[in-house]
Structure formats: structure tokens, C-alpha cells
mmCIF file of C-alpha atoms in Angstrom:
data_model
loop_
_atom_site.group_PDB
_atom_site.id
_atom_site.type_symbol
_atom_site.label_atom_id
_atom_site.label_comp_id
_atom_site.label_asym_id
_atom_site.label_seq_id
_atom_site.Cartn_x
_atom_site.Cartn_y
_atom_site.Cartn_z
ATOM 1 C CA UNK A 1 34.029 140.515 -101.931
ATOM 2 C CA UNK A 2 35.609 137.227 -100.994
ATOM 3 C CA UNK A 3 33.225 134.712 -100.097
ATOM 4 C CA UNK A 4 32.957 134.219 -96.168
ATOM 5 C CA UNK A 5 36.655 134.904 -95.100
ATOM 6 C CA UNK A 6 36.919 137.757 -93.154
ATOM 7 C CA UNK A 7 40.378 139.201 -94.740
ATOM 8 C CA UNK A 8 38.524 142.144 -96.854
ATOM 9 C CA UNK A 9 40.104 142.960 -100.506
ATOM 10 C CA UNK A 10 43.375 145.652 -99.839
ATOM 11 C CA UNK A 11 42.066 149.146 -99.936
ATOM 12 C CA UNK A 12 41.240 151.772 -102.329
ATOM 13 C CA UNK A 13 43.961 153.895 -103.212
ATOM 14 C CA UNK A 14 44.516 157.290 -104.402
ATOM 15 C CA UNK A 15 47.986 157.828 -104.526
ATOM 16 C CA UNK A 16 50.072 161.258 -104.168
ATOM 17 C CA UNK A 17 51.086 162.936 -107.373
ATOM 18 C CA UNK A 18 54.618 163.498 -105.865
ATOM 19 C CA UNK A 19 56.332 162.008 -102.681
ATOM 20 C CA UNK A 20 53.424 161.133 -99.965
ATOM 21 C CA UNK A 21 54.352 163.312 -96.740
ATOM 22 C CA UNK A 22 50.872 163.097 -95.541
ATOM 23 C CA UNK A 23 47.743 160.631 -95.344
ATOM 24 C CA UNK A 24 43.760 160.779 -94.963
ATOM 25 C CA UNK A 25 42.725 157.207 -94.101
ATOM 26 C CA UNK A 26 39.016 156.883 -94.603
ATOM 27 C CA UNK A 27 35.929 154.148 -93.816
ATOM 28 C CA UNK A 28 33.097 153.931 -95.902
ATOM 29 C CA UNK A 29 29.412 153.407 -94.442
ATOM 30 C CA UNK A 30 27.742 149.793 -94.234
ATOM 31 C CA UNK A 31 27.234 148.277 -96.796
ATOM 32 C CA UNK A 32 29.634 150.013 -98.933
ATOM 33 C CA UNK A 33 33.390 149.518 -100.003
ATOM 34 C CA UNK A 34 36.023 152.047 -100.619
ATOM 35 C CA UNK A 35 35.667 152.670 -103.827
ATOM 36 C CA UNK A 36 32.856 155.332 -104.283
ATOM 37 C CA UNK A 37 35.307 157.242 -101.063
ATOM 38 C CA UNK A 38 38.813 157.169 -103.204
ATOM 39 C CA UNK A 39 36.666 158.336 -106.535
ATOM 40 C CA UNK A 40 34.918 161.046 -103.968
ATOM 41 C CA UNK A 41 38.311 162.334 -102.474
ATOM 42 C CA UNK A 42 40.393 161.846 -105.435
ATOM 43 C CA UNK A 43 37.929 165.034 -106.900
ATOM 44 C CA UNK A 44 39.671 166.709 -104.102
ATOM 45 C CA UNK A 45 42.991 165.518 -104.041
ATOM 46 C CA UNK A 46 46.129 167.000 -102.730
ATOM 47 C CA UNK A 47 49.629 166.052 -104.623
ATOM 48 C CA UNK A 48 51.892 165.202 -101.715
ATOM 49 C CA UNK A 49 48.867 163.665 -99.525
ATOM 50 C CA UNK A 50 47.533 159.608 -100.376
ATOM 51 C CA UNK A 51 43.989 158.790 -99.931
ATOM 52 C CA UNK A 52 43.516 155.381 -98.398
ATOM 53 C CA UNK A 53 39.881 154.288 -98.486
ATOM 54 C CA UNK A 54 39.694 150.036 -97.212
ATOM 55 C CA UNK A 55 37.175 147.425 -97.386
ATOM 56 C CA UNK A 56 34.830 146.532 -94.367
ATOM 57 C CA UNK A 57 34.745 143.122 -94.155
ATOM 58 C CA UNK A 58 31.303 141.428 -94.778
ATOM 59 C CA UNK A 59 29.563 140.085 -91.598
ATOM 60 C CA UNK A 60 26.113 139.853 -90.896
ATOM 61 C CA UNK A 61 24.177 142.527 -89.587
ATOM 62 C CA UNK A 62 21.112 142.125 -87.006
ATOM 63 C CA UNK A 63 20.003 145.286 -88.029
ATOM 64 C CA UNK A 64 19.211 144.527 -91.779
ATOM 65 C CA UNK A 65 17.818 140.604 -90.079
ATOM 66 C CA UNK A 66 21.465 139.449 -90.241
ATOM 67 C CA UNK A 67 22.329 139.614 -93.853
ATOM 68 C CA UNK A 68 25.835 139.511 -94.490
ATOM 69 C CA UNK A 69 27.234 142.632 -96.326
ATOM 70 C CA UNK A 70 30.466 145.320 -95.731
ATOM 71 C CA UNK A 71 30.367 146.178 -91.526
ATOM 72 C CA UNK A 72 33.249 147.503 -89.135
ATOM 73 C CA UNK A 73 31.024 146.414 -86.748
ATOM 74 C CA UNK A 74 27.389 144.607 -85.970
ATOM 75 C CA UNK A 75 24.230 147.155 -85.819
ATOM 76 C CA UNK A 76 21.872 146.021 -83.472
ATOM 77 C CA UNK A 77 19.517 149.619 -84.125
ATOM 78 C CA UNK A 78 20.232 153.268 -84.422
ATOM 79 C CA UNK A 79 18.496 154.547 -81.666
ATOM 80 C CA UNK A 80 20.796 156.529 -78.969
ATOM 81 C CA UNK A 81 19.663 153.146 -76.322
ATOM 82 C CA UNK A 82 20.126 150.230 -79.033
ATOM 83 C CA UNK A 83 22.509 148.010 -77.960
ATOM 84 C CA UNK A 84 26.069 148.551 -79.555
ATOM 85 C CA UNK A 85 28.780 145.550 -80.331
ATOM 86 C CA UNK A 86 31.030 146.682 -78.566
ATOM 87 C CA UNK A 87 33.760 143.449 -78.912
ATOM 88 C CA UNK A 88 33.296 144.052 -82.355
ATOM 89 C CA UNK A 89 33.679 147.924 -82.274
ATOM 90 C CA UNK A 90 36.872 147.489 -80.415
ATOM 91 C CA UNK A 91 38.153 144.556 -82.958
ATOM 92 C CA UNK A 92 37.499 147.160 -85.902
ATOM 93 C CA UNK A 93 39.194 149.955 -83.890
ATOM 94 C CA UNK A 94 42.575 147.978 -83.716
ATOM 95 C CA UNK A 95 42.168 146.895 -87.393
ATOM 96 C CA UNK A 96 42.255 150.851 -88.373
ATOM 97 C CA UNK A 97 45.267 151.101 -85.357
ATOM 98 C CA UNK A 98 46.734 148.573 -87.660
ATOM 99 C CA UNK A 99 46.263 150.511 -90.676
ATOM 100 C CA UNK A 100 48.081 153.719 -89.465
ATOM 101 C CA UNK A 101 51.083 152.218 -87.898
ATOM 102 C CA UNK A 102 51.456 150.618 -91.704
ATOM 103 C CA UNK A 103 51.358 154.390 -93.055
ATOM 104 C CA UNK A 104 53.900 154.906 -90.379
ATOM 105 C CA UNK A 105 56.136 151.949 -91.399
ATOM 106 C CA UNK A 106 56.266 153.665 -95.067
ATOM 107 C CA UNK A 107 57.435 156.909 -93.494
ATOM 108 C CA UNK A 108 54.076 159.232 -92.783
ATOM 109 C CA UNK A 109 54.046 160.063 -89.037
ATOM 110 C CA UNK A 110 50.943 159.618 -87.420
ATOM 111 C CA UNK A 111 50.752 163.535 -86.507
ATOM 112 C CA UNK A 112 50.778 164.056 -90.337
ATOM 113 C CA UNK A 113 47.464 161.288 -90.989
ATOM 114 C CA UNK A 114 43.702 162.270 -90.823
ATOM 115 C CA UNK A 115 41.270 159.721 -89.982
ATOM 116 C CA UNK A 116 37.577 159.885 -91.464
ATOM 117 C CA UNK A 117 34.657 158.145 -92.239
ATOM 118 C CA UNK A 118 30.880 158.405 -93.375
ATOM 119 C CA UNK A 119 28.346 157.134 -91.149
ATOM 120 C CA UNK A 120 29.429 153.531 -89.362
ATOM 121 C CA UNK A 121 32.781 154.739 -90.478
ATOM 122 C CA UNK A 122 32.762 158.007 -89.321
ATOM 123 C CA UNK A 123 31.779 156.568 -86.089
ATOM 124 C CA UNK A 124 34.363 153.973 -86.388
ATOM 125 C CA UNK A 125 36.866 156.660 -86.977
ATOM 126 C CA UNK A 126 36.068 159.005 -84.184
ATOM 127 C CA UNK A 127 36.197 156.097 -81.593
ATOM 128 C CA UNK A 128 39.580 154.980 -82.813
ATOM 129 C CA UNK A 129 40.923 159.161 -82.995
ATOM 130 C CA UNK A 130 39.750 159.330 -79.064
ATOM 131 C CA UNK A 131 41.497 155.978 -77.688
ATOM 132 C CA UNK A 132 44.475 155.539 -80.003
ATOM 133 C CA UNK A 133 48.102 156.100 -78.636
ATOM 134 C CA UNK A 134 48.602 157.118 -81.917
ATOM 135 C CA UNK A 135 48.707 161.255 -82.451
ATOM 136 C CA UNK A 136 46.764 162.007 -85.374
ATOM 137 C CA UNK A 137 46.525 165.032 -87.531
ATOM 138 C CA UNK A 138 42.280 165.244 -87.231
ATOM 139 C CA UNK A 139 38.864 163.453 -87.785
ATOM 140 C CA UNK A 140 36.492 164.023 -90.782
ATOM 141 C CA UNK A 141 33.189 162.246 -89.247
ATOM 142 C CA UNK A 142 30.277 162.549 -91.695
ATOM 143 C CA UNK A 143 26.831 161.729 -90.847
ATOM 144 C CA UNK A 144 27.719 159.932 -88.098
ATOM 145 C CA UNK A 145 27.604 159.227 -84.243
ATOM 146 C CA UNK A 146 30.086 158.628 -80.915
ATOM 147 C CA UNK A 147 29.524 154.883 -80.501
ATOM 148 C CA UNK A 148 30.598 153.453 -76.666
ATOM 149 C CA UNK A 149 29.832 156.750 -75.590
ATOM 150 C CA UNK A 150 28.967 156.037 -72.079
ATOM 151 C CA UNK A 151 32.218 153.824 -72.375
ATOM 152 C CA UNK A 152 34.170 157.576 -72.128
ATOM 153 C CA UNK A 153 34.939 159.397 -68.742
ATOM 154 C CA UNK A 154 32.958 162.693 -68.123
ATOM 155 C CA UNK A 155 34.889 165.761 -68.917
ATOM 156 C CA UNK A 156 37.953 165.898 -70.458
ATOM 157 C CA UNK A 157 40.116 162.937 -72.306
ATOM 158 C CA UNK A 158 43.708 162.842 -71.395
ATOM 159 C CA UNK A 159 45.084 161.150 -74.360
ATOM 160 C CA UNK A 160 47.417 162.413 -77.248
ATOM 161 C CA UNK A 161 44.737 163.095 -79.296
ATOM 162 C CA UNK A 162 42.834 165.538 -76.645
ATOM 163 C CA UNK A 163 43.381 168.931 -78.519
ATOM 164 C CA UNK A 164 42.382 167.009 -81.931
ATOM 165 C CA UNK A 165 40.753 168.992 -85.311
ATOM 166 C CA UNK A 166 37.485 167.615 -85.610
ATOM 167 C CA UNK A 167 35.191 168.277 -88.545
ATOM 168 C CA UNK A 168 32.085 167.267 -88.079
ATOM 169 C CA UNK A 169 29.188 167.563 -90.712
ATOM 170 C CA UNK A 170 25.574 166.199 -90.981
ATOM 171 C CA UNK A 171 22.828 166.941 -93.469
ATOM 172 C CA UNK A 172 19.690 168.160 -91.417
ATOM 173 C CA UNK A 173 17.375 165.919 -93.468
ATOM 174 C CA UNK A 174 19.057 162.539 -92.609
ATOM 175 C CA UNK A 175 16.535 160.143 -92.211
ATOM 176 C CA UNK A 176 18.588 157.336 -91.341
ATOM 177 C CA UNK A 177 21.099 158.366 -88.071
ATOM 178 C CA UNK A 178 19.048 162.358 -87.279
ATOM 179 C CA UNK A 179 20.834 164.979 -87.394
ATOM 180 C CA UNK A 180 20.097 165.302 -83.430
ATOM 181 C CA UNK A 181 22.465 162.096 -83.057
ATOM 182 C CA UNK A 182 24.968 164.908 -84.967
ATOM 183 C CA UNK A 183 24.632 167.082 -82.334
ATOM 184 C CA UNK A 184 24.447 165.106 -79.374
ATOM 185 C CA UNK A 185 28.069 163.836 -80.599
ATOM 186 C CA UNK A 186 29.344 167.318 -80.849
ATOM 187 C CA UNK A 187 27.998 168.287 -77.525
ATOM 188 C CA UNK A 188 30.092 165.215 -76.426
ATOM 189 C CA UNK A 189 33.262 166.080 -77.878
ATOM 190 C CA UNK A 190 33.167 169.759 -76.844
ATOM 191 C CA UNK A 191 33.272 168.289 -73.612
ATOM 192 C CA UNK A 192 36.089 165.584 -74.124
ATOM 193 C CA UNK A 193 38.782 167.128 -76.636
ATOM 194 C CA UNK A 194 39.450 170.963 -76.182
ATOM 195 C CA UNK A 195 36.138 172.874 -77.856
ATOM 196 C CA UNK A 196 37.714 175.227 -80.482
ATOM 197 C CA UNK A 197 39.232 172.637 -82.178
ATOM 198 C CA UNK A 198 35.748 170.949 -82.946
ATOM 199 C CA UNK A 199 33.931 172.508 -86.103
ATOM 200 C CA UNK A 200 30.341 171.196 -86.613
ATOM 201 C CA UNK A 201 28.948 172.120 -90.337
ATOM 202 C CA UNK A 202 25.264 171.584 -91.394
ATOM 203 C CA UNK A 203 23.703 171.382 -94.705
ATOM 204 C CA UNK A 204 20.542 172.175 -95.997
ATOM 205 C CA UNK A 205 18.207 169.561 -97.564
ATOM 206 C CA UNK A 206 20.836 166.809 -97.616
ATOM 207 C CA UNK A 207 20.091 163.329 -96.447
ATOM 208 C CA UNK A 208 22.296 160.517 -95.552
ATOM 209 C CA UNK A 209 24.511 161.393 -98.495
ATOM 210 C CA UNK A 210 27.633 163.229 -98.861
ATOM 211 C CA UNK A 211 27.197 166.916 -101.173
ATOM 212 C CA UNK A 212 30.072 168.648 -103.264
ATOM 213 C CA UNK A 213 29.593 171.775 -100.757
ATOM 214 C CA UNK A 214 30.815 169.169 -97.662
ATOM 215 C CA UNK A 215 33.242 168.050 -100.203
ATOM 216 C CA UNK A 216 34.990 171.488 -100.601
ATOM 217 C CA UNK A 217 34.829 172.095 -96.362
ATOM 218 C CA UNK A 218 36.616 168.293 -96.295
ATOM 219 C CA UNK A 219 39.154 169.503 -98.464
ATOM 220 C CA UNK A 220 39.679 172.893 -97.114
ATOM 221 C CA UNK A 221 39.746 170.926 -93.504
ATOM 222 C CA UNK A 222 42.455 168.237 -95.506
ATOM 223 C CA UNK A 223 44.493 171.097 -96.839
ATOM 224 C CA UNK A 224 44.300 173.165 -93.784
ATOM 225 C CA UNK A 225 45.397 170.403 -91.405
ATOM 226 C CA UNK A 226 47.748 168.259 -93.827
ATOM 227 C CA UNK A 227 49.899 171.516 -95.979
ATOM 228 C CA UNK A 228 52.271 170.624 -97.672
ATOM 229 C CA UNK A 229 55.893 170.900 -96.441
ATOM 230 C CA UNK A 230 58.472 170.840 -98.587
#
């Protein structure tokens, strides 16, 4: 990483085997950069779809007694009532904006982009899906929460995104963000974007990790979502 500047290193890149007509854009957890991601998804790679995984910037972190290491935002705790930055969750959220109107620029409309994300990521990712003007494709959010949640009206959204694909997964032995926060999200969504569109996928045994069996439901999700059309 670069020193103290905030400008992180340009992303990760897996790039499409033919002409790009589609996108996943994903965010790594804290502490992380996109690298592990692009090796991850490049297992399950697509030819016309590039896998764009960028760098967090590093910040420091309250919750880890303010060391400074890869964060969308600041974690304060990770229980459901710990304080949330939310300045800084709305900074990141135009940041990834940012990021999709670039894919947009180089000729991938926004319908044909899926965001995702592991843990602060995936949170980071569904909180951009649900108050972007941007019409996206679908959401992978892995291991992850809602954050500003009380920020969002009761009942239904009415943005473009409100009959969004959602794939949700958790492993049910997560000791770091429970797989009840998992739950409580998708509760929240079924009542915000329309309900059959929101899948919610478990796994046995698996912590705060990622497995090859939610690998193959990403891609299925990916290739289900993003098919190829030419």
C-alpha cells in the first residue's frame, strides 16, 4: 500500500477472454486487498464478463484500537447497536458510484454490472446497490450485514434497483459478524426490494471464509444474471 495517501493502488483485474459486455465489481473485507477476490473469481470466470476487484484504502480502524490497515469505512464494533461511520460509509459508497459509471464510460451498461463484496464489502456493496441511481444487474453480499439500516424507509424502496437479484450467503459458524446478522439483513431486504428476487444460501461448518461450494452458487448467480449475448 502507499504510505498514508488515501488514493489506494488501481484494482485487481481479471479481464474477459473476448470483448467485455458485462462486469462483476467486487470489495474485499477489512483488512484485505483485491487480490485474493480476482484469484478467487478468476477460478470462476466467464469469457465475455471482467472481474474488477479494488483496493480499500488504509485508514485506521477504532475497532482493531485504530490501526491503520485496508477499510471502506471506520468499524466502531459489530454488534447490531455499535455505532456505524456513517460520513465515511457514504464517502465509500460514491467511490464504488465512481467505479461503475467508469465501467460505463468503457461501454458496459450499468444493467449489465453486478456489485459484490465479502464482509465490510459486501456490506459496502449492498448499501451502494439500494441508493444508487445507477440500475445494476444484482448483489453478491457474502458474510455480511445492511449497514445504515435504520437510515432506510420501512417497506418498500422506490429506486431503480427495487426488483434487484440478491444473493446472499453466510456460513452458520461465523464467529466474527453471526450468521443471525445474515438473517436479520435478509429479513430486511425481503421487505425493501421485491422478495423473490432475494436468495439467501447457508453453509455448513464454514466460518468467516468464503468455500468452493459458495463459489459455484456465485458463479451460477454471475452466469445466470450476466449471459452472454452475442
Amino acid at each position: 500500500m502507499c504510505g498514508n495517501n488515501m488514493s489506494a493502488p488501481l484494482p485487481a483485474i481479471v479481464p474477459a477472454a473476448r470483448k467485455a459486455t458485462a462486469a462483476v465489481i467486487f470489495l474485499h473485507g477489512l483488512g484485505d486487498t483485491g487480490h485474493g477476490w480476482s484469484e478467487a473469481l478468476a477460478g470462476i470466470k466467464s469469457p465475455h464478463v471482467k472481474y474488477i476487484c479494488p483496493h480499500a484504502p488504509v485508514m485506521p480502524v477504532s475497532l482493531n484500537m485504530n490501526m491503520s490497515m485496508p477499510s471502506w469505512f471506520d468499524i466502531v464494533g459489530l454488534s447490531p447497536d455499535s455505532q456505524e461511520d456513517e460520513a465515511g460509509i457514504k464517502k465509500a459508497a460514491e467511490s464504488v458510484k465512481a467505479l461503475i459509471d467508469q465501467e460505463v464510460k468503457n461501454g458496459i451498461p450499468s444493467n449489465r454490472i453486478i456489485l459484490g463484496g465479502f464482509s465490510q464489502g459486501g456490506a459496502l456493496s449492498l448499501y451502494t446497490a439500494l441508493t444508487t441511481h445507477q440500475k445494476l444487474a444484482g448483489v453478491i453480499a457474502l458474510s455480511c450485514w445492511l449497514p445504515l439500516r435504520a437510515s432506510f424507509p420501512q417497506g418498500p424502496i422506490s429506486g431503480v434497483n427495487k426488483d434487484i437479484a440478491v444473493l446472499q450467503c453466510h456460513g452458520d459458524c461465523d464467529p466474527l459478524v453471526p450468521l443471525m446478522f445474515g438473517s436479520l439483513t435478509v429479513e430486511k431486504l425481503k421487505s425493501m426490494i421485491n422478495p423473490a428476487n432475494v436468495t439467501f444460501k447457508t453453509y455448513a461448518g464454514m466460518m468467516h471464509s468464503s468455500s468452493l461450494e459458495e463459489m459455484m452458487d456465485v458463479k451460477e448467480f454471475i452466469d445466470k444474471h450476466l449471459p452472454p449475448i452475442d
